[in-house]
Amino acid sequence: MGFGGISIWQLLIVLAIIVLLFGTKKLRGIGSDLGSAIKGFRNSVKDDETNKEEPEQLNKPSEREQTETEKAKEREKS
């Protein structure tokens, strides 16, 4: 027994019929399109995670900005 009651031979016959119907070039194109779609989805998920972190970092002034602001305040007092 194979997957869900389907034997290996039945799977091979179905695969052969699919190759005969669509051809290898079309199947290769479908595979590459599917692969690029998955890759794009992964990149967008990764970008969303980094974009969630960036606004927090943008709102906080860096140490350099803090020291420049403090220096500017001291100049105004002088």
Coordinates of C-alpha atoms in Angstrom, one line a residue:
M1 CA 0.0 0.0 0.0
G2 CA 1.2 3.5 -0.8
F3 CA -0.3 6.8 0.0
G4 CA -4.0 6.6 1.1
G5 CA -4.5 3.2 -0.5
I6 CA -2.9 4.1 -3.8
S7 CA 0.0 1.9 -4.8
I8 CA 3.3 3.1 -6.3
W9 CA 2.3 1.7 -9.7
Q10 CA -0.9 3.7 -9.8
L11 CA 1.0 6.8 -8.9
L12 CA 3.5 6.2 -11.7
I13 CA 0.7 5.7 -14.2
V14 CA -0.9 9.0 -13.2
L15 CA 2.4 10.7 -13.4
A16 CA 3.0 9.3 -16.9
I17 CA -0.5 10.5 -18.0
I18 CA 0.2 14.0 -16.7
V19 CA 3.5 14.2 -18.5
L20 CA 1.8 13.0 -21.7
L21 CA -0.9 15.6 -21.4
F22 CA 1.1 18.7 -20.4
G23 CA 4.6 17.9 -21.7
T24 CA 7.9 18.3 -19.9
K25 CA 8.4 21.9 -20.8
K26 CA 5.1 23.0 -19.5
L27 CA 5.6 21.0 -16.3
R28 CA 9.1 22.6 -15.9
G29 CA 7.5 26.0 -16.3
I30 CA 4.8 25.3 -13.7
G31 CA 7.5 24.1 -11.3
S32 CA 9.6 27.1 -11.7
D33 CA 6.6 29.4 -11.3
L34 CA 5.6 27.6 -8.2
G35 CA 9.1 27.8 -6.8
S36 CA 9.4 31.5 -7.5
A37 CA 6.0 32.1 -5.9
I38 CA 7.0 30.3 -2.7
K39 CA 10.3 32.2 -2.6
G40 CA 8.4 35.5 -3.0
F41 CA 6.0 34.6 -0.2
R42 CA 8.9 33.7 2.1
N43 CA 10.7 37.0 1.3
S44 CA 7.5 39.0 1.9
V45 CA 6.9 37.3 5.3
K46 CA 10.6 38.0 6.2
D47 CA 10.2 41.6 5.1
D48 CA 7.0 42.0 7.2
E49 CA 8.9 40.8 10.3
T50 CA 11.7 43.2 9.7
N51 CA 9.3 46.1 9.0
K52 CA 7.6 45.5 12.3
E53 CA 10.9 46.0 14.1
E54 CA 12.0 49.1 12.1
P55 CA 9.4 51.6 13.3
E56 CA 10.4 51.0 16.9
Q57 CA 14.0 51.6 16.0
L58 CA 13.1 54.7 13.9
N59 CA 11.2 56.3 16.8
K60 CA 14.2 56.0 19.2
P61 CA 17.0 58.5 18.5
S62 CA 20.4 57.1 18.2
E63 CA 23.2 57.9 20.7
R64 CA 24.8 60.2 18.2
E65 CA 21.6 62.2 17.7
Q66 CA 21.1 62.4 21.5
T67 CA 24.6 63.8 22.0
E68 CA 24.1 66.3 19.1
T69 CA 20.8 67.4 20.6
E70 CA 22.4 67.8 24.1
K71 CA 25.3 69.8 22.6
A72 CA 22.9 72.1 20.8
K73 CA 21.0 72.7 24.0
E74 CA 24.2 73.6 25.8
R75 CA 25.1 76.1 23.0
E76 CA 21.7 77.7 23.4
K77 CA 22.2 78.2 27.1
S78 CA 25.7 79.8 26.6

